[in-house]
Amino acid sequence: MSHALQPVISATGLFTPAETISNEELVTSFNAYVALYNRENADAIAAGELEPLTESSVEFIEKASGIGARHVVDKAGILDPQHMAPRLAERADEDLSILAEIGVAAAKDALTRAGRDASEVNAVLCAASNMQRAYPAMAIEIQNALGIDGFAFDMNVACSSATFGIQTAADYIRAGHAKSVLVVNPEICSGHLNWRDRDSHFIFGDVATAILVEAKDIAPAGHWDILGTRLKTVFSNNIRNNFGFLNHAHGGIDQQAPKTDKLFVQEGRKVFKEVVPMVAAMIVEEMERLGLAGADMRRLWLHQANSNMNRLIAHKVLGHEASAEESPTVLDRYGNTSSAGSIIAFHLHHDDMQAGDTGLICSFGAGYSAGTVFVRRT
Ligand code: COA
């Protein structure tokens, strides 16, 4: 293929919010909320009209998920047992919105690493699981803030948004519609997590990543050839969030309810059982198509939702228990950051890879959706 139409990854970028919440801090605040709720509802609980809430535990979180801490954009609001959500002041329309702000920070990091000036970029895709507003597109705001002349749009495929974004960007390069495409993944997951829900309150964190997908003939030295991409979706209600303009505009949101369908809700066990075989089979099929065996894979940068899930998937792909080097995790520091997770893993764990080394960026999540991007270092 002509190098002018061959897509590669030139660089990635990362923005990490300064504040972190450890499991200990999170569980202390959650248990304070539980005590408060049970005290306030003592009569109804005693009368058998209400179930008392149960405490969370650090040991459960670590064993069930591998999550150790998470970065967030507003720690105080989340840990306030009376509030249990980030407090983010609304900004004037003239000011850069917070989702665009963190996206721009990650994008600038990717551009700097690639030695690329924003004026040379042709398109911006904001690929993330939650957009801050309906329109104008977050991607167009990011494009404007960076001073990019071209086109931009938002795309949402939940946790798989980044890999779907990479394939979309790669297709623009293949078609000759663009030479340089920024895929930006700002994820303020703390805004759609129900911090009062014991089953999921520990899952998410906030972050932004960016991926610069370019034509090989303009890419910087040390770029990553894209060997192949594959996307898959299969409808499931097991990870769902019913928030939307039809139920929000008329005051349908009850932030006080301990469980609400206008935030992230999942059947975690079912997700685990259904997604692991689906993703493992998809990766193995794609490896066969690309003529790759387990032994050819130096590294798997898997979606960062659950360490046990990743252990099983990596075992099926590699044919043996994966080492930390073969399947690096960022769950200990970042928690689940939706679409950004596999990109953070790639961004933080690739410096030691040599020219010719092959790896896989893989995402999976709500939809269900899954995406694979096989890359080789040059
Ligand atoms: N603290 C202490 N105990 C808890 C708890 C908490 N915060 N949350 C649940 N438990 C308890 C439950 O009450 C249950 O107790 P029981 O056995 O006495 O009934 C037990 O732990 C097991 O609960 P379960 O929800 O079945 O846990 P799990 O082992 O399946 O782990 C997940 C939960 C969510 C971590 C796990 O299912 C998972 O990661 N699934 C995939 C999630 C995913 O990838 N989602 C995609 C999002 S993008």
Short mmCIF file of C-alpha atoms and ligand atoms in Angstrom, two decimals:
data_model
loop_
_atom_site.label_atom_id
_atom_site.label_comp_id
_atom_site.label_asym_id
_atom_site.label_seq_id
_atom_site.Cartn_x
_atom_site.Cartn_y
_atom_site.Cartn_z
CA MET A 1 0.00 0.00 0.00
CA SER A 2 1.19 3.54 -0.75
CA HIS A 3 2.59 5.19 2.36
CA ALA A 4 0.35 8.19 1.65
CA LEU A 5 -2.75 6.06 2.32
CA GLN A 6 -1.35 3.79 5.06
CA PRO A 7 -2.64 4.71 8.56
CA VAL A 8 -0.28 4.61 11.56
CA ILE A 9 -0.35 5.81 15.15
CA SER A 10 2.10 8.71 15.44
CA ALA A 11 1.72 9.37 19.18
CA THR A 12 -0.66 9.28 22.12
CA GLY A 13 -1.31 11.84 24.86
CA LEU A 14 -2.57 11.70 28.44
CA PHE A 15 -4.12 14.16 30.87
CA THR A 16 -4.49 12.96 34.47
CA PRO A 17 -6.53 15.03 36.97
CA ALA A 18 -4.45 15.98 40.04
CA GLU A 19 -6.84 14.68 42.71
CA THR A 20 -7.03 10.99 43.63
CA ILE A 21 -9.33 8.91 45.84
CA SER A 22 -7.93 5.77 47.45
CA ASN A 23 -10.20 2.79 48.14
CA GLU A 24 -9.87 3.55 51.86
CA GLU A 25 -11.08 7.13 51.42
CA LEU A 26 -13.90 6.01 49.13
CA VAL A 27 -15.15 3.29 51.47
CA THR A 28 -14.96 5.59 54.53
CA SER A 29 -17.17 8.14 52.76
CA PHE A 30 -19.56 5.47 51.40
CA ASN A 31 -19.96 3.89 54.83
CA ALA A 32 -20.63 7.34 56.34
CA TYR A 33 -23.41 7.73 53.74
CA VAL A 34 -24.77 4.29 54.68
CA ALA A 35 -24.80 5.20 58.39
CA LEU A 36 -26.52 8.51 57.60
CA TYR A 37 -29.15 6.83 55.39
CA ASN A 38 -29.88 4.10 57.92
CA ARG A 39 -30.13 6.65 60.74
CA GLU A 40 -32.43 8.97 58.76
CA ASN A 41 -34.64 6.03 57.75
CA ALA A 42 -34.45 4.18 61.09
CA ASP A 43 -38.24 4.12 61.62
CA ALA A 44 -39.05 2.82 58.14
CA ILE A 45 -36.27 0.22 58.42
CA ALA A 46 -37.53 -0.88 61.87
CA ALA A 47 -41.08 -1.15 60.43
CA GLY A 48 -39.76 -3.35 57.61
CA GLU A 49 -40.76 -0.78 54.94
CA LEU A 50 -37.18 -0.11 53.82
CA GLU A 51 -34.10 -2.30 53.53
CA PRO A 52 -31.10 -0.94 55.44
CA LEU A 53 -28.06 -0.18 53.26
CA THR A 54 -24.95 -2.36 53.63
CA GLU A 55 -21.38 -1.13 53.99
CA SER A 56 -18.78 -1.40 51.23
CA SER A 57 -15.31 -2.88 51.76
CA VAL A 58 -11.80 -2.18 50.49
CA GLU A 59 -11.00 -5.92 50.41
CA PHE A 60 -14.01 -6.64 48.15
CA ILE A 61 -13.11 -3.86 45.73
CA GLU A 62 -9.51 -5.02 45.35
CA LYS A 63 -10.39 -8.70 45.00
CA ALA A 64 -13.38 -8.24 42.66
CA SER A 65 -11.85 -5.61 40.37
CA GLY A 66 -8.12 -4.96 40.96
CA ILE A 67 -8.94 -1.26 41.32
CA GLY A 68 -6.75 0.52 43.89
CA ALA A 69 -7.46 4.23 43.38
CA ARG A 70 -8.92 6.65 40.85
CA HIS A 71 -8.20 10.20 39.68
CA VAL A 72 -11.17 12.59 39.73
CA VAL A 73 -11.93 16.17 38.74
CA ASP A 74 -13.65 16.94 42.09
CA LYS A 75 -12.75 14.84 45.09
CA ALA A 76 -14.56 16.89 47.77
CA GLY A 77 -18.04 16.59 46.22
CA ILE A 78 -17.70 12.85 45.65
CA LEU A 79 -16.51 12.13 49.19
CA ASP A 80 -19.12 14.38 50.87
CA PRO A 81 -21.59 11.79 52.29
CA GLN A 82 -24.41 14.34 51.90
CA HIS A 83 -23.65 14.92 48.20
CA MET A 84 -21.86 11.91 46.62
CA ALA A 85 -21.22 13.49 43.20
CA PRO A 86 -18.64 15.86 41.72
CA ARG A 87 -19.46 19.57 42.15
CA LEU A 88 -18.65 21.16 38.81
CA ALA A 89 -19.61 24.82 38.39
CA GLU A 90 -21.41 25.53 35.13
CA ARG A 91 -19.23 27.66 32.87
CA ALA A 92 -20.25 30.53 30.61
CA ASP A 93 -20.78 29.53 26.97
CA GLU A 94 -17.77 31.68 26.04
CA ASP A 95 -15.46 29.65 28.31
CA LEU A 96 -13.91 26.33 27.33
CA SER A 97 -16.08 23.54 28.75
CA ILE A 98 -14.43 21.12 31.19
CA LEU A 99 -14.72 18.07 28.90
CA ALA A 100 -13.06 20.04 26.07
CA GLU A 101 -10.44 21.39 28.48
CA ILE A 102 -9.17 17.96 29.52
CA GLY A 103 -9.44 16.72 25.91
CA VAL A 104 -7.31 19.65 24.71
CA ALA A 105 -4.68 18.89 27.37
CA ALA A 106 -4.38 15.26 26.21
CA ALA A 107 -4.39 16.33 22.54
CA LYS A 108 -1.57 18.83 23.12
CA ASP A 109 0.48 16.09 24.77
CA ALA A 110 0.01 13.82 21.72
CA LEU A 111 0.85 16.65 19.28
CA THR A 112 4.03 17.54 21.21
CA ARG A 113 5.18 13.92 21.28
CA ALA A 114 4.63 13.63 17.52
CA GLY A 115 6.34 16.98 16.84
CA ARG A 116 3.16 17.98 15.02
CA ASP A 117 1.74 21.49 14.84
CA ALA A 118 -2.06 21.71 15.25
CA SER A 119 -2.24 23.60 11.95
CA GLU A 120 -1.18 20.37 10.18
CA VAL A 121 -4.10 18.32 11.61
CA ASN A 122 -7.14 17.83 9.35
CA ALA A 123 -9.80 16.32 11.62
CA VAL A 124 -10.78 15.81 15.27
CA LEU A 125 -12.96 12.98 16.57
CA CYS A 126 -14.16 13.28 20.15
CA ALA A 127 -14.71 9.59 20.90
CA ALA A 128 -15.97 9.12 24.46
CA SER A 129 -18.72 7.46 26.46
CA ASN A 130 -20.39 10.69 27.62
CA MET A 131 -20.63 14.07 25.96
CA GLN A 132 -21.12 17.13 28.12
CA ARG A 133 -23.98 18.49 26.02
CA ALA A 134 -26.00 17.69 22.92
CA TYR A 135 -24.38 20.31 20.65
CA PRO A 136 -22.29 21.99 19.37
CA ALA A 137 -20.05 18.92 19.23
CA MET A 138 -17.30 18.65 21.86
CA ALA A 139 -14.97 17.76 18.98
CA ILE A 140 -15.65 21.09 17.25
CA GLU A 141 -14.95 22.98 20.49
CA ILE A 142 -11.65 21.06 20.84
CA GLN A 143 -10.85 21.71 17.17
CA ASN A 144 -11.44 25.44 17.72
CA ALA A 145 -9.37 25.57 20.93
CA LEU A 146 -6.44 23.92 19.12
CA GLY A 147 -6.78 26.09 16.00
CA ILE A 148 -7.34 23.19 13.61
CA ASP A 149 -8.66 23.87 10.10
CA GLY A 150 -10.79 20.92 8.99
CA PHE A 151 -13.76 18.96 10.34
CA ALA A 152 -14.71 17.44 13.69
CA PHE A 153 -17.52 15.37 15.20
CA ASP A 154 -18.43 13.38 18.30
CA MET A 155 -18.86 9.63 18.45
CA ASN A 156 -20.00 7.51 21.38
CA VAL A 157 -19.46 3.76 21.57
CA ALA A 158 -19.15 3.72 25.39
CA CYS A 159 -15.98 1.95 26.58
CA SER A 160 -15.04 1.08 22.98
CA SER A 161 -15.11 4.68 21.73
CA ALA A 162 -11.31 4.98 21.38
CA THR A 163 -10.78 1.87 19.25
CA PHE A 164 -13.83 2.72 17.11
CA GLY A 165 -12.31 6.21 16.78
CA ILE A 166 -8.95 4.76 15.68
CA GLN A 167 -10.59 2.64 12.96
CA THR A 168 -12.67 5.63 11.79
CA ALA A 169 -9.57 7.85 11.66
CA ALA A 170 -7.62 5.08 9.88
CA ASP A 171 -10.39 4.85 7.28
CA TYR A 172 -10.13 8.61 6.58
CA ILE A 173 -6.40 8.15 5.96
CA ARG A 174 -7.02 5.10 3.73
CA ALA A 175 -9.61 7.02 1.70
CA GLY A 176 -7.34 10.05 1.34
CA HIS A 177 -9.82 12.32 3.14
CA ALA A 178 -7.25 13.35 5.78
CA LYS A 179 -3.53 13.00 6.50
CA SER A 180 -3.61 13.67 10.25
CA VAL A 181 -6.55 12.91 12.57
CA LEU A 182 -6.75 13.54 16.30
CA VAL A 183 -8.91 11.08 18.26
CA VAL A 184 -9.65 12.55 21.70
CA ASN A 185 -11.16 10.62 24.65
CA PRO A 186 -12.14 12.89 27.55
CA GLU A 187 -13.81 10.71 30.19
CA ILE A 188 -15.34 12.39 33.26
CA CYS A 189 -16.81 9.10 34.45
CA SER A 190 -17.38 10.49 37.96
CA GLY A 191 -20.32 12.44 36.50
CA HIS A 192 -22.25 9.34 35.40
CA LEU A 193 -21.32 6.97 38.21
CA ASN A 194 -23.84 6.44 41.01
CA TRP A 195 -21.52 6.94 44.00
CA ARG A 196 -24.35 5.73 46.29
CA ASP A 197 -24.53 2.29 44.60
CA ARG A 198 -22.50 -0.28 46.57
CA ASP A 199 -22.21 -2.63 43.58
CA SER A 200 -20.49 -0.06 41.36
CA HIS A 201 -19.39 2.97 43.41
CA PHE A 202 -15.72 1.96 43.16
CA ILE A 203 -15.54 1.39 39.41
CA PHE A 204 -14.79 4.63 37.57
CA GLY A 205 -12.25 7.46 37.46
CA ASP A 206 -11.63 10.57 35.33
CA VAL A 207 -8.94 11.08 32.66
CA ALA A 208 -8.40 12.14 29.05
CA THR A 209 -6.36 10.46 26.32
CA ALA A 210 -5.62 11.34 22.70
CA ILE A 211 -4.36 9.35 19.72
CA LEU A 212 -2.82 10.92 16.64
CA VAL A 213 -3.59 8.74 13.59
CA GLU A 214 -1.68 9.80 10.49
CA ALA A 215 -0.56 8.76 7.03
CA LYS A 216 2.74 6.87 7.19
CA ASP A 217 4.48 9.25 4.76
CA ILE A 218 4.23 12.16 7.25
CA ALA A 219 4.51 10.20 10.54
CA PRO A 220 7.44 10.78 12.93
CA ALA A 221 10.16 8.14 13.53
CA GLY A 222 9.15 5.39 15.97
CA HIS A 223 5.48 5.44 14.91
CA TRP A 224 3.24 2.37 15.12
CA ASP A 225 2.02 0.62 11.98
CA ILE A 226 -1.64 -0.40 12.25
CA LEU A 227 -1.67 -4.05 11.11
CA GLY A 228 -5.44 -4.39 11.29
CA THR A 229 -8.54 -3.18 13.11
CA ARG A 230 -11.81 -5.01 13.84
CA LEU A 231 -15.01 -3.73 15.46
CA LYS A 232 -18.01 -5.64 16.81
CA THR A 233 -21.31 -4.74 18.50
CA VAL A 234 -24.01 -6.98 19.98
CA PHE A 235 -27.00 -5.36 21.71
CA SER A 236 -27.23 -5.87 25.48
CA ASN A 237 -29.03 -4.11 28.34
CA ASN A 238 -26.51 -5.39 30.89
CA ILE A 239 -24.63 -2.08 30.93
CA ARG A 240 -27.03 0.81 30.55
CA ASN A 241 -27.56 4.50 31.32
CA ASN A 242 -31.00 5.97 30.51
CA PHE A 243 -29.93 9.60 30.84
CA GLY A 244 -30.95 11.64 27.83
CA PHE A 245 -32.63 14.79 26.63
CA LEU A 246 -36.11 13.23 26.67
CA ASN A 247 -35.99 12.55 30.40
CA HIS A 248 -33.73 15.35 31.61
CA ALA A 249 -35.16 18.51 30.09
CA HIS A 250 -38.37 18.19 32.09
CA GLY A 251 -36.81 17.52 35.46
CA GLY A 252 -36.86 13.73 35.44
CA ILE A 253 -33.64 13.23 37.40
CA ASP A 254 -33.73 12.23 41.04
CA GLN A 255 -30.18 12.69 42.28
CA GLN A 256 -31.14 11.62 45.78
CA ALA A 257 -32.35 8.14 44.89
CA PRO A 258 -29.84 5.51 46.05
CA LYS A 259 -30.21 3.72 42.71
CA THR A 260 -31.20 5.46 39.52
CA ASP A 261 -31.32 4.40 35.89
CA LYS A 262 -30.15 7.88 34.75
CA LEU A 263 -26.63 6.93 35.81
CA PHE A 264 -24.42 3.91 35.04
CA VAL A 265 -26.14 0.60 35.91
CA GLN A 266 -24.78 -2.86 35.17
CA GLU A 267 -25.29 -6.56 35.72
CA GLY A 268 -21.59 -7.03 36.48
CA ARG A 269 -21.65 -10.83 36.68
CA LYS A 270 -23.48 -11.20 33.34
CA VAL A 271 -21.14 -8.69 31.69
CA PHE A 272 -18.16 -10.66 32.94
CA LYS A 273 -19.54 -14.02 31.68
CA GLU A 274 -20.72 -12.78 28.29
CA VAL A 275 -17.97 -10.32 27.33
CA VAL A 276 -14.88 -12.44 28.17
CA PRO A 277 -15.62 -15.21 25.59
CA MET A 278 -16.87 -12.72 22.99
CA VAL A 279 -13.69 -10.61 23.18
CA ALA A 280 -11.29 -13.56 23.39
CA ALA A 281 -12.86 -15.16 20.29
CA MET A 282 -12.77 -11.88 18.41
CA ILE A 283 -9.06 -11.34 19.17
CA VAL A 284 -8.12 -14.91 18.20
CA GLU A 285 -10.06 -14.67 14.91
CA GLU A 286 -8.38 -11.40 14.04
CA MET A 287 -4.94 -12.85 14.89
CA GLU A 288 -5.63 -15.74 12.51
CA ARG A 289 -6.64 -13.29 9.78
CA LEU A 290 -3.42 -11.32 10.31
CA GLY A 291 -1.27 -14.49 10.50
CA LEU A 292 -0.29 -13.85 14.14
CA ALA A 293 0.14 -16.47 16.89
CA GLY A 294 0.11 -15.93 20.68
CA ALA A 295 3.91 -16.11 20.68
CA ASP A 296 4.06 -13.16 18.25
CA MET A 297 2.31 -10.85 20.73
CA ARG A 298 4.73 -8.87 22.87
CA ARG A 299 2.01 -6.94 24.71
CA LEU A 300 -1.76 -6.65 25.20
CA TRP A 301 -3.07 -3.24 26.22
CA LEU A 302 -6.53 -4.40 27.24
CA HIS A 303 -9.56 -2.39 28.29
CA GLN A 304 -9.18 -1.52 31.96
CA ALA A 305 -12.44 -2.57 33.64
CA ASN A 306 -11.52 -5.56 35.73
CA SER A 307 -8.22 -7.35 36.36
CA ASN A 308 -9.83 -10.81 36.53
CA MET A 309 -11.49 -10.29 33.15
CA ASN A 310 -8.16 -9.24 31.64
CA ARG A 311 -6.37 -12.23 33.15
CA LEU A 312 -8.83 -14.62 31.47
CA ILE A 313 -8.77 -12.86 28.09
CA ALA A 314 -4.96 -12.61 28.06
CA HIS A 315 -4.64 -16.31 28.94
CA LYS A 316 -6.88 -17.30 26.01
CA VAL A 317 -4.94 -15.10 23.59
CA LEU A 318 -1.37 -15.89 24.71
CA GLY A 319 -1.94 -19.53 25.69
CA HIS A 320 -0.41 -18.97 29.13
CA GLU A 321 -0.84 -16.79 32.23
CA ALA A 322 0.14 -13.24 31.18
CA SER A 323 2.94 -11.48 33.04
CA ALA A 324 2.51 -7.86 34.13
CA GLU A 325 4.79 -6.96 31.24
CA GLU A 326 2.65 -8.83 28.68
CA SER A 327 -0.67 -7.42 29.92
CA PRO A 328 -0.01 -4.23 31.91
CA THR A 329 -2.70 -2.84 34.19
CA VAL A 330 -3.46 0.74 35.17
CA LEU A 331 -6.52 -0.22 37.25
CA ASP A 332 -4.49 0.11 40.45
CA ARG A 333 -3.99 3.85 39.84
CA TYR A 334 -6.78 4.91 37.46
CA GLY A 335 -9.71 2.53 38.00
CA ASN A 336 -11.97 2.06 34.97
CA THR A 337 -11.74 5.14 32.75
CA SER A 338 -14.08 3.82 30.06
CA SER A 339 -12.75 4.34 26.52
CA ALA A 340 -9.46 5.83 27.76
CA GLY A 341 -8.32 2.74 29.71
CA SER A 342 -6.54 0.74 27.00
CA ILE A 343 -5.00 3.97 25.65
CA ILE A 344 -3.57 4.88 29.09
CA ALA A 345 -2.11 1.35 29.31
CA PHE A 346 -0.55 1.78 25.85
CA HIS A 347 0.67 5.31 26.62
CA LEU A 348 2.39 4.37 29.89
CA HIS A 349 3.70 0.94 28.87
CA HIS A 350 5.35 1.03 25.44
CA ASP A 351 8.75 2.70 25.83
CA ASP A 352 10.59 -0.62 26.08
CA MET A 353 9.09 -2.00 22.86
CA GLN A 354 11.54 -2.36 19.96
CA ALA A 355 11.08 -1.90 16.23
CA GLY A 356 9.22 -4.98 14.96
CA ASP A 357 7.46 -5.70 18.27
CA THR A 358 3.73 -6.39 17.92
CA GLY A 359 0.96 -5.52 20.36
CA LEU A 360 -2.81 -5.22 20.64
CA ILE A 361 -4.95 -2.34 21.87
CA CYS A 362 -8.35 -3.82 22.75
CA SER A 363 -11.49 -2.32 24.25
CA PHE A 364 -14.86 -3.72 25.28
CA GLY A 365 -17.93 -2.53 27.13
CA ALA A 366 -21.48 -1.24 26.86
CA GLY A 367 -23.42 -1.94 23.72
CA TYR A 368 -21.97 -4.56 23.92
CA SER A 369 -19.09 -3.20 21.89
CA ALA A 370 -15.54 -4.38 21.29
CA GLY A 371 -12.65 -3.15 19.16
CA THR A 372 -9.18 -4.47 18.35
CA VAL A 373 -6.24 -2.49 16.95
CA PHE A 374 -3.11 -4.56 16.21
CA VAL A 375 0.02 -2.40 16.04
CA ARG A 376 3.72 -2.93 15.28
CA ARG A 377 6.47 -0.55 16.34
CA THR A 378 8.67 0.85 13.60
N1 COA B 1 -18.33 -4.09 49.11
C1 COA B 1 -18.47 -5.31 49.70
N2 COA B 1 -19.18 -6.31 49.17
C2 COA B 1 -19.81 -6.10 48.01
C3 COA B 1 -19.72 -4.85 47.34
C4 COA B 1 -18.95 -3.84 47.93
N3 COA B 1 -18.80 -2.62 47.37
N4 COA B 1 -20.44 -4.91 46.20
C5 COA B 1 -20.95 -6.15 46.14
N5 COA B 1 -20.59 -6.86 47.23
C6 COA B 1 -20.95 -8.23 47.57
C7 COA B 1 -22.32 -8.60 47.07
O1 COA B 1 -23.30 -8.18 47.99
C8 COA B 1 -22.23 -10.10 46.93
O2 COA B 1 -22.44 -10.68 48.21
P1 COA B 1 -23.15 -12.11 48.36
O3 COA B 1 -22.25 -13.08 47.65
O4 COA B 1 -23.18 -12.28 49.82
O5 COA B 1 -24.49 -11.97 47.70
C9 COA B 1 -20.77 -10.33 46.54
O6 COA B 1 -20.05 -9.15 46.93
C10 COA B 1 -20.55 -10.59 45.08
O7 COA B 1 -21.18 -9.56 44.32
P2 COA B 1 -21.11 -9.47 42.77
O8 COA B 1 -21.75 -8.21 42.29
O9 COA B 1 -21.59 -10.74 42.18
O10 COA B 1 -19.52 -9.30 42.58
P3 COA B 1 -18.55 -9.76 41.43
O11 COA B 1 -17.56 -10.67 42.00
O12 COA B 1 -19.26 -10.13 40.18
O13 COA B 1 -17.76 -8.38 41.11
C11 COA B 1 -17.80 -6.59 39.52
C12 COA B 1 -18.47 -7.23 40.72
C13 COA B 1 -18.68 -5.44 39.04
C14 COA B 1 -16.45 -6.02 39.95
C15 COA B 1 -17.58 -7.63 38.41
O14 COA B 1 -18.76 -8.34 38.16
C16 COA B 1 -17.13 -7.02 37.11
O15 COA B 1 -16.09 -6.38 37.04
N6 COA B 1 -17.85 -7.26 36.00
C17 COA B 1 -17.52 -6.71 34.72
C18 COA B 1 -17.73 -5.27 34.79
C19 COA B 1 -17.37 -4.53 33.56
O16 COA B 1 -16.40 -4.79 32.91
N7 COA B 1 -18.16 -3.59 33.20
C20 COA B 1 -17.92 -2.83 32.08
C21 COA B 1 -18.02 -1.43 32.49
S1 COA B 1 -17.40 -0.51 31.18
#
